[in-house]
């Protein structure tokens, strides 16, 4: 680990000595751990994990101080950790266990987890329970058939958001995680008085870093409550009233939201909920954020800052700073990051790249500059803009390249359009699948598209649109858990209707 960065564990030990009674972690109701308590809990859990002879540890738990203690104890042991999100399907979880070579799992839902293991024929050699924090955890030692050869120094294996049945495992070392943590500490101006409320699961890399490591480096308090107590149910269910109550009751000063959660927060306040009074920094990312939504948030006085990152670069790459926010951009690169662009505009990132992927012995993508697959550019002030996913660009039958994200972003800036997916590969003009905003009528959608088309070049315009049968969501497999459109799935559902549009002769070719 680079000596210029103090590790999270060193910071905990320092605060335990200097401010032993300061609250480090807060969970359900009155559950709190001081920095002194946390240091002791990490040491005790380290001892237990060492006795389990874990090669790779899986954490299958809801947000809680116990999750943090286990993660930090494994960090002290140099034991690779694989967070196993509950929004993963049983197939994806079983794949991660095999793919990463997990031989020990700690779970707070052992019955559910054992049913899944049994379904996929995985044998449990030993089972024991013990208390960590105020939570009883079950340790399952598995009969692991595979011992994965992970890249040397692997500290965390984070799996992609599950766009396929077999997501890829990204192997990261402690140095990369620490570099990102320290950059966020600096840019967000994290301070000991902060109270960070984790709404997203700690099993997501962004929340693991921003919601746990950064507050602990700052000597602040991480509020880690079960998902149900912050309003989340399953992968996508949201009780807005519960989320608003959690933000207020926790006196949260910072939090991280996806665009969907931000939209819920903004709409709730516009509808009469009180603005959470203590918030000073709300990071939003995971998918493209509509400038209209960010402007609505700004009008309410919400301190919302868009960022950009990816798992292969240990999460955050760029973030709008609180002292100079530029809506429409994803901010400035973090202090540890260097960026350059390929000939076709692809963003190449240096600074905290992955060690490799699980199961990939070549690891050819682990070059000095990681190819993100995103197309973008800097403005004159050094702010980064993302214009498209390289793989999503399509070419019309007239040979024009179209970035659908660009057109979709323009469409969803309309108050009458909630979601949009644009298609036009090898076609003379483009079609959009549209989810209208609540109470919007077709005539208002028509009007919006006509206005937006005036600002677009002819090859990017939407000539026809199709009313979506339902909003894009993770439940219907048309949206990832962090808000990205699953284009292939949407195209498959609406392929027949799209083809019918192109068969109609009454619409001119642009």
XYZ file of C-alpha atoms in Angstrom:
510
model
C 0.000 0.000 0.000
C 1.315 3.444 -0.895
C 2.796 4.942 2.253
C 1.522 8.438 1.452
C -2.022 7.280 2.236
C -3.060 6.410 5.763
C -5.089 3.199 5.693
C -8.612 3.002 7.071
C -7.389 0.585 9.753
C -4.631 2.986 10.828
C -7.159 5.819 10.995
C -9.460 3.716 13.204
C -6.571 2.917 15.554
C -5.635 6.601 15.702
C -9.177 7.758 16.501
C -9.583 4.927 19.021
C -6.602 6.352 20.866
C -7.402 10.052 20.453
C -11.223 10.043 20.556
C -12.200 6.643 21.981
C -15.786 7.643 22.774
C -16.552 9.149 19.364
C -19.275 7.143 17.565
C -17.804 5.354 14.543
C -20.740 3.165 13.506
C -24.450 3.459 14.182
C -26.966 0.767 13.334
C -30.511 -0.046 14.341
C -32.184 1.861 17.178
C -29.593 2.407 19.912
C -26.849 0.235 18.415
C -23.634 2.248 18.352
C -19.946 1.458 18.318
C -17.340 3.966 19.379
C -13.962 4.024 17.672
C -12.560 2.139 20.682
C -15.356 -0.468 20.393
C -14.746 -0.795 16.667
C -11.023 -1.428 17.088
C -11.749 -4.219 19.604
C -14.503 -5.731 17.423
C -12.213 -5.826 14.393
C -9.535 -7.651 16.357
C -12.006 -10.213 17.740
C -13.519 -10.845 14.307
C -10.067 -11.127 12.757
C -9.346 -13.922 15.224
C -12.592 -15.729 14.301
C -11.978 -15.412 10.569
C -8.435 -16.685 10.997
C -9.748 -19.823 12.729
C -12.128 -20.449 9.803
C -9.147 -20.874 7.446
C -10.853 -18.774 4.789
C -9.189 -18.466 1.396
C -11.835 -16.084 0.054
C -14.629 -14.678 2.225
C -18.161 -14.036 1.011
C -20.256 -11.430 2.862
C -23.981 -12.066 2.372
C -25.475 -9.536 4.745
C -27.749 -6.531 4.933
C -26.269 -3.170 5.913
C -25.226 -3.097 9.566
C -22.200 -2.351 11.751
C -21.516 -6.100 11.605
C -21.011 -5.864 7.809
C -18.407 -3.158 8.359
C -16.632 -5.058 11.131
C -16.319 -8.214 9.028
C -15.055 -6.259 6.026
C -12.454 -4.408 8.089
C -11.320 -7.552 9.904
C -10.762 -9.290 6.568
C -8.792 -6.225 5.428
C -6.553 -6.621 8.491
C -6.013 -10.294 7.593
C -5.296 -9.508 3.919
C -8.180 -11.878 3.204
C -9.940 -11.339 -0.152
C -13.581 -10.339 0.319
C -16.494 -10.834 -2.066
C -19.644 -8.862 -1.197
C -22.638 -10.961 -2.277
C -25.567 -8.598 -2.934
C -29.040 -9.788 -2.040
C -30.263 -8.301 -5.317
C -28.248 -10.971 -7.151
C -30.193 -13.974 -8.342
C -29.380 -17.370 -6.858
C -27.653 -18.252 -10.137
C -25.444 -15.163 -9.982
C -24.554 -15.787 -6.346
C -23.647 -19.414 -7.067
C -21.542 -18.241 -10.003
C -19.662 -15.759 -7.791
C -18.956 -18.468 -5.196
C -17.457 -20.750 -7.828
C -15.796 -18.032 -9.855
C -13.990 -16.390 -6.923
C -13.304 -19.617 -5.019
C -15.250 -18.572 -1.909
C -14.877 -21.174 0.840
C -16.346 -19.258 3.805
C -19.550 -17.199 3.845
C -20.882 -15.025 6.644
C -24.620 -14.450 6.424
C -27.392 -12.844 8.449
C -30.032 -14.845 6.546
C -28.696 -18.406 6.869
C -31.935 -20.221 6.026
C -32.323 -18.357 2.755
C -28.661 -18.731 1.914
C -28.539 -22.435 2.716
C -31.580 -23.029 0.509
C -29.735 -21.357 -2.340
C -26.600 -23.423 -1.705
C -28.650 -26.612 -1.643
C -30.374 -25.648 -4.894
C -27.007 -25.476 -6.630
C -25.595 -28.576 -4.967
C -23.076 -26.827 -2.729
C -22.098 -28.766 0.377
C -21.655 -27.116 3.781
C -18.815 -28.718 5.760
C -19.293 -26.771 8.961
C -21.665 -24.216 10.395
C -21.386 -22.017 13.458
C -22.960 -18.875 14.837
C -21.503 -15.953 16.716
C -22.342 -12.394 17.646
C -20.739 -9.449 15.873
C -21.979 -6.028 16.868
C -25.534 -6.783 17.900
C -26.125 -9.234 15.058
C -25.981 -13.027 15.143
C -24.108 -14.199 12.073
C -23.831 -17.669 10.650
C -20.462 -18.820 9.381
C -20.741 -21.401 6.612
C -17.613 -23.291 5.606
C -18.143 -24.647 2.117
C -16.806 -27.685 0.352
C -15.226 -25.551 -2.328
C -14.401 -27.537 -5.436
C -12.450 -24.714 -7.001
C -9.498 -22.760 -5.698
C -9.254 -19.688 -7.893
C -5.890 -18.221 -8.746
C -6.578 -14.595 -7.959
C -4.171 -11.828 -8.887
C -1.584 -11.278 -6.155
C -2.700 -8.677 -3.650
C -6.448 -9.033 -4.286
C -8.318 -7.436 -1.374
C -11.823 -7.141 -2.810
C -13.666 -8.802 -5.654
C -16.622 -6.774 -6.786
C -19.055 -8.201 -9.290
C -20.659 -6.129 -11.982
C -24.274 -5.145 -11.454
C -25.594 -8.316 -12.982
C -26.397 -7.404 -16.575
C -25.859 -11.065 -17.441
C -26.369 -14.349 -15.649
C -22.632 -14.552 -15.013
C -21.277 -11.130 -14.029
C -17.525 -10.530 -14.061
C -15.474 -10.399 -10.884
C -13.250 -7.332 -10.700
C -10.175 -7.863 -8.504
C -8.908 -4.789 -6.647
C -6.037 -4.329 -4.221
C -6.049 -2.349 -0.981
C -3.900 0.393 -2.485
C -6.468 1.159 -5.197
C -9.322 1.240 -2.684
C -7.290 3.510 -0.442
C -6.364 5.931 -3.222
C -10.012 6.405 -4.160
C -11.026 6.761 -0.499
C -8.472 9.507 0.104
C -9.427 11.351 -3.066
C -13.082 11.341 -1.995
C -12.057 12.435 1.491
C -10.397 15.465 -0.089
C -12.971 16.392 -2.737
C -16.071 15.971 -0.558
C -14.424 17.828 2.334
C -15.316 14.974 4.683
C -15.028 15.974 8.339
C -15.373 14.451 11.830
C -18.805 16.032 12.283
C -20.239 14.178 9.267
C -22.914 11.540 9.601
C -23.094 9.453 6.435
C -26.323 7.521 5.895
C -25.877 4.444 3.708
C -29.023 4.032 1.642
C -27.350 1.910 -1.030
C -26.176 -1.573 -0.011
C -22.614 -1.834 1.277
C -22.256 -4.707 -1.198
C -21.987 -2.055 -3.928
C -18.405 -0.858 -4.275
C -19.319 2.835 -4.311
C -21.163 2.614 -0.992
C -18.474 0.392 0.512
C -15.903 3.113 -0.166
C -17.929 6.325 0.189
C -20.209 5.076 2.951
C -17.681 3.245 5.114
C -14.011 3.926 4.357
C -14.327 7.683 3.785
C -16.277 8.440 7.003
C -13.839 6.338 9.044
C -10.832 8.090 7.491
C -12.436 11.403 8.478
C -13.214 10.331 12.041
C -16.904 10.683 11.244
C -19.928 8.430 11.867
C -21.224 5.860 9.361
C -24.933 5.149 9.850
C -25.539 1.592 8.653
C -29.166 0.533 9.011
C -30.985 -2.401 7.376
C -32.334 -1.656 3.919
C -35.938 -1.776 5.140
C -35.208 1.031 7.608
C -33.949 3.351 4.871
C -36.881 2.559 2.591
C -35.452 -0.110 0.287
C -37.133 -3.456 -0.313
C -35.480 -5.943 -2.620
C -33.462 -4.554 -5.505
C -35.821 -1.786 -6.521
C -38.709 -1.295 -4.094
C -38.715 2.080 -2.367
C -40.807 3.469 0.468
C -40.202 7.201 0.071
C -41.674 8.095 3.469
C -39.274 5.692 5.192
C -36.296 7.072 3.251
C -37.211 10.647 4.195
C -37.638 9.653 7.839
C -34.220 7.936 7.828
C -32.505 11.007 6.359
C -34.072 13.203 9.024
C -33.783 10.896 12.030
C -30.140 10.021 11.305
C -29.244 13.706 10.892
C -27.409 12.644 7.748
C -24.960 15.186 6.354
C -23.898 13.019 3.417
C -25.365 10.187 1.374
C -25.042 8.510 -2.028
C -28.017 8.089 -4.370
C -28.747 6.556 -7.749
C -30.670 8.751 -10.223
C -33.899 6.914 -9.351
C -33.438 7.577 -5.635
C -32.601 11.216 -6.329
C -35.762 11.556 -8.413
C -37.753 10.110 -5.495
C -36.140 12.538 -3.045
C -36.754 15.564 -5.278
C -40.357 14.580 -6.015
C -41.042 13.985 -2.321
C -39.831 17.463 -1.366
C -41.733 19.045 -4.253
C -44.816 17.220 -2.961
C -44.557 18.660 0.517
C -41.989 16.656 2.476
C -39.532 18.755 4.443
C -36.048 18.962 3.010
C -33.601 16.982 5.198
C -31.988 19.853 7.115
C -28.492 18.528 7.695
C -27.486 17.377 4.201
C -24.369 19.076 2.846
C -23.219 16.614 0.160
C -25.377 14.216 -1.854
C -23.406 12.270 -4.454
C -25.359 10.863 -7.385
C -24.109 8.408 -9.979
C -24.350 4.876 -11.298
C -26.095 6.017 -14.479
C -26.587 9.161 -16.517
C -28.412 11.874 -14.589
C -30.836 14.212 -16.319
C -29.740 17.866 -16.077
C -33.412 18.702 -15.576
C -33.464 16.540 -12.438
C -30.265 18.170 -11.172
C -31.749 21.618 -11.808
C -34.890 20.635 -9.883
C -32.683 19.508 -7.001
C -30.732 22.764 -7.119
C -33.973 24.770 -7.077
C -34.877 23.024 -3.810
C -31.507 23.866 -2.311
C -30.362 20.235 -2.292
C -26.544 19.896 -2.382
C -26.416 17.295 -5.170
C -23.206 16.528 -7.060
C -22.947 14.183 -10.024
C -19.993 11.847 -10.387
C -18.701 9.078 -12.625
C -16.831 5.857 -12.097
C -16.641 2.146 -12.755
C -15.700 -0.940 -10.796
C -12.563 -1.562 -12.864
C -11.203 1.783 -11.650
C -12.096 1.101 -8.011
C -15.285 3.124 -8.311
C -15.171 6.929 -8.544
C -13.113 8.569 -11.296
C -14.622 12.071 -11.404
C -16.923 14.108 -9.191
C -18.340 17.603 -9.109
C -16.795 19.439 -6.157
C -19.072 21.327 -3.754
C -17.210 24.577 -4.349
C -17.648 24.478 -8.133
C -20.513 22.321 -9.413
C -21.188 22.233 -13.150
C -24.517 20.588 -13.998
C -24.320 18.461 -17.134
C -20.774 17.330 -16.444
C -19.644 14.480 -14.201
C -17.166 16.803 -12.548
C -13.412 16.961 -12.391
C -11.127 13.967 -12.155
C -10.192 12.921 -8.638
C -6.664 13.806 -7.470
C -5.263 10.314 -8.035
C -6.669 10.008 -11.585
C -5.149 10.749 -14.967
C -7.268 10.597 -18.131
C -6.522 10.557 -21.823
C -8.670 9.789 -24.860
C -8.288 7.280 -27.660
C -8.658 8.278 -31.288
C -12.403 7.614 -31.222
C -12.930 9.559 -27.999
C -12.940 6.654 -25.558
C -12.013 7.626 -21.999
C -8.826 5.921 -20.789
C -8.202 6.051 -17.012
C -5.016 5.704 -15.002
C -4.720 5.798 -11.235
C -6.513 2.897 -9.517
C -7.117 0.157 -12.045
C -8.110 -3.426 -11.375
C -5.539 -6.158 -10.905
C -7.527 -8.340 -13.281
C -10.729 -10.319 -13.614
C -11.437 -13.603 -11.875
C -10.795 -16.506 -14.194
C -8.782 -14.402 -16.639
C -5.194 -15.569 -16.579
C -4.122 -13.139 -19.287
C -5.541 -9.958 -17.757
C -4.716 -8.132 -20.946
C -7.043 -5.242 -20.024
C -4.868 -4.303 -17.068
C -2.816 -1.823 -19.038
C -1.546 1.402 -17.520
C -4.603 3.207 -18.896
C -7.867 1.306 -18.554
C -10.295 1.545 -21.516
C -13.632 2.474 -19.943
C -15.859 1.881 -22.954
C -17.285 5.389 -22.462
C -16.981 8.205 -24.977
C -16.381 11.650 -23.538
C -14.426 14.890 -23.492
C -13.150 17.680 -21.250
C -14.405 21.229 -21.493
C -12.095 24.224 -21.256
C -12.409 24.250 -17.463
C -11.378 20.622 -17.066
C -14.827 19.162 -16.424
C -15.491 15.720 -17.847
C -18.541 14.992 -20.004
C -19.800 11.510 -20.901
C -21.531 11.387 -24.264
C -22.047 7.685 -24.979
C -21.225 4.084 -24.303
C -18.921 2.976 -27.094
C -20.727 -0.342 -27.507
C -24.143 1.351 -27.633
C -23.388 3.610 -30.560
C -25.252 2.575 -33.679
C -24.784 3.437 -37.316
C -27.780 4.443 -39.409
C -28.294 3.199 -42.962
C -26.905 6.569 -44.077
C -23.630 5.820 -42.278
C -24.141 8.258 -39.418
C -22.959 7.357 -35.906
C -25.572 7.969 -33.215
C -24.984 7.875 -29.453
C -28.405 6.872 -28.072
C -27.587 8.122 -24.556
C -27.223 11.631 -25.929
C -30.655 11.584 -27.573
C -32.243 9.865 -24.558
C -30.823 12.469 -22.230
C -32.341 15.234 -24.336
C -35.687 13.440 -24.383
C -35.828 12.890 -20.631
C -35.160 16.565 -19.989
C -38.778 17.045 -21.062
C -41.221 17.174 -18.136
C -43.508 14.896 -20.173
C -40.982 12.050 -20.732
C -39.798 9.886 -17.830
C -37.718 7.298 -19.698
C -36.601 6.717 -23.269
C -34.685 4.120 -25.267
C -33.595 5.030 -28.802
C -32.876 2.563 -31.623
C -31.872 2.968 -35.268
C -29.103 0.530 -36.164
C -28.938 0.176 -39.972
C -32.197 2.092 -40.313
C -32.915 5.352 -42.152
C -34.354 7.073 -39.080
C -34.671 6.500 -35.335
C -37.420 5.116 -33.133
C -37.801 5.689 -29.398
C -39.567 3.594 -26.785
C -41.067 6.201 -24.462
C -42.284 5.983 -20.873
C -44.332 9.173 -20.411
C -44.166 11.129 -17.188
C -47.065 10.676 -14.798
C -50.294 12.151 -16.216
C -48.611 13.119 -19.515
C -50.752 12.577 -22.631
C -49.507 11.497 -26.078
C -49.957 14.988 -27.539
C -47.548 16.371 -24.926
C -45.000 13.690 -25.786
C -45.394 14.518 -29.497
C -44.842 18.196 -28.772
C -41.742 17.490 -26.670
C -40.165 15.262 -29.305
C -40.821 17.864 -31.998
C -39.145 20.563 -29.906
C -36.174 18.373 -29.028
C -35.718 17.336 -32.667
C -35.194 20.976 -33.600
C -32.013 21.023 -31.502
C -30.678 17.734 -32.897
C -28.963 17.022 -36.212
C -31.228 15.210 -38.644
C -29.550 11.822 -38.225
C -30.101 11.869 -34.427
C -33.749 12.912 -34.462
C -36.578 10.656 -33.320
C -39.020 10.184 -36.174
C -41.417 7.797 -34.447
C -42.079 6.731 -30.903
C -43.721 3.745 -29.268
C -45.551 3.888 -25.957
C -43.857 1.577 -23.466
C -46.064 -1.116 -21.996
C -44.518 -0.505 -18.566
C -41.704 1.619 -17.091
C -38.186 0.247 -17.496
C -37.264 -1.372 -14.192
C -35.054 -4.100 -12.741
C -38.194 -6.139 -12.101
C -38.908 -6.463 -15.817
C -35.184 -6.768 -16.528
C -35.103 -3.548 -18.565
C -33.043 -1.544 -16.085
C -29.986 -2.496 -14.041
C -30.080 -2.086 -10.270
C -28.139 1.180 -10.564
C -30.354 2.661 -13.260
C -28.757 1.785 -16.607
C -30.984 0.794 -19.520
C -30.744 -2.838 -20.644
C -31.021 -2.110 -24.348
C -31.020 -5.666 -25.628
C -33.929 -6.630 -23.376
C -35.957 -3.565 -24.370
C -35.241 -4.191 -28.042
C -36.318 -7.825 -27.743
C -39.644 -6.878 -26.180
C -40.467 -4.162 -28.707
C -38.793 -5.578 -31.816
C -42.079 -6.398 -33.557
C -43.539 -2.950 -32.934
C -40.310 -1.306 -34.083
C -40.322 -3.357 -37.287
C -43.936 -2.357 -37.911
C -42.990 1.307 -37.652
C -40.382 0.891 -40.357
C -42.877 -0.902 -42.589
C -45.221 2.063 -42.539
C -44.911 4.078 -45.723
C -46.350 7.351 -44.501
C -43.194 8.593 -42.844
C -40.507 10.244 -44.892
C -36.883 9.186 -44.745
C -34.700 11.927 -43.282
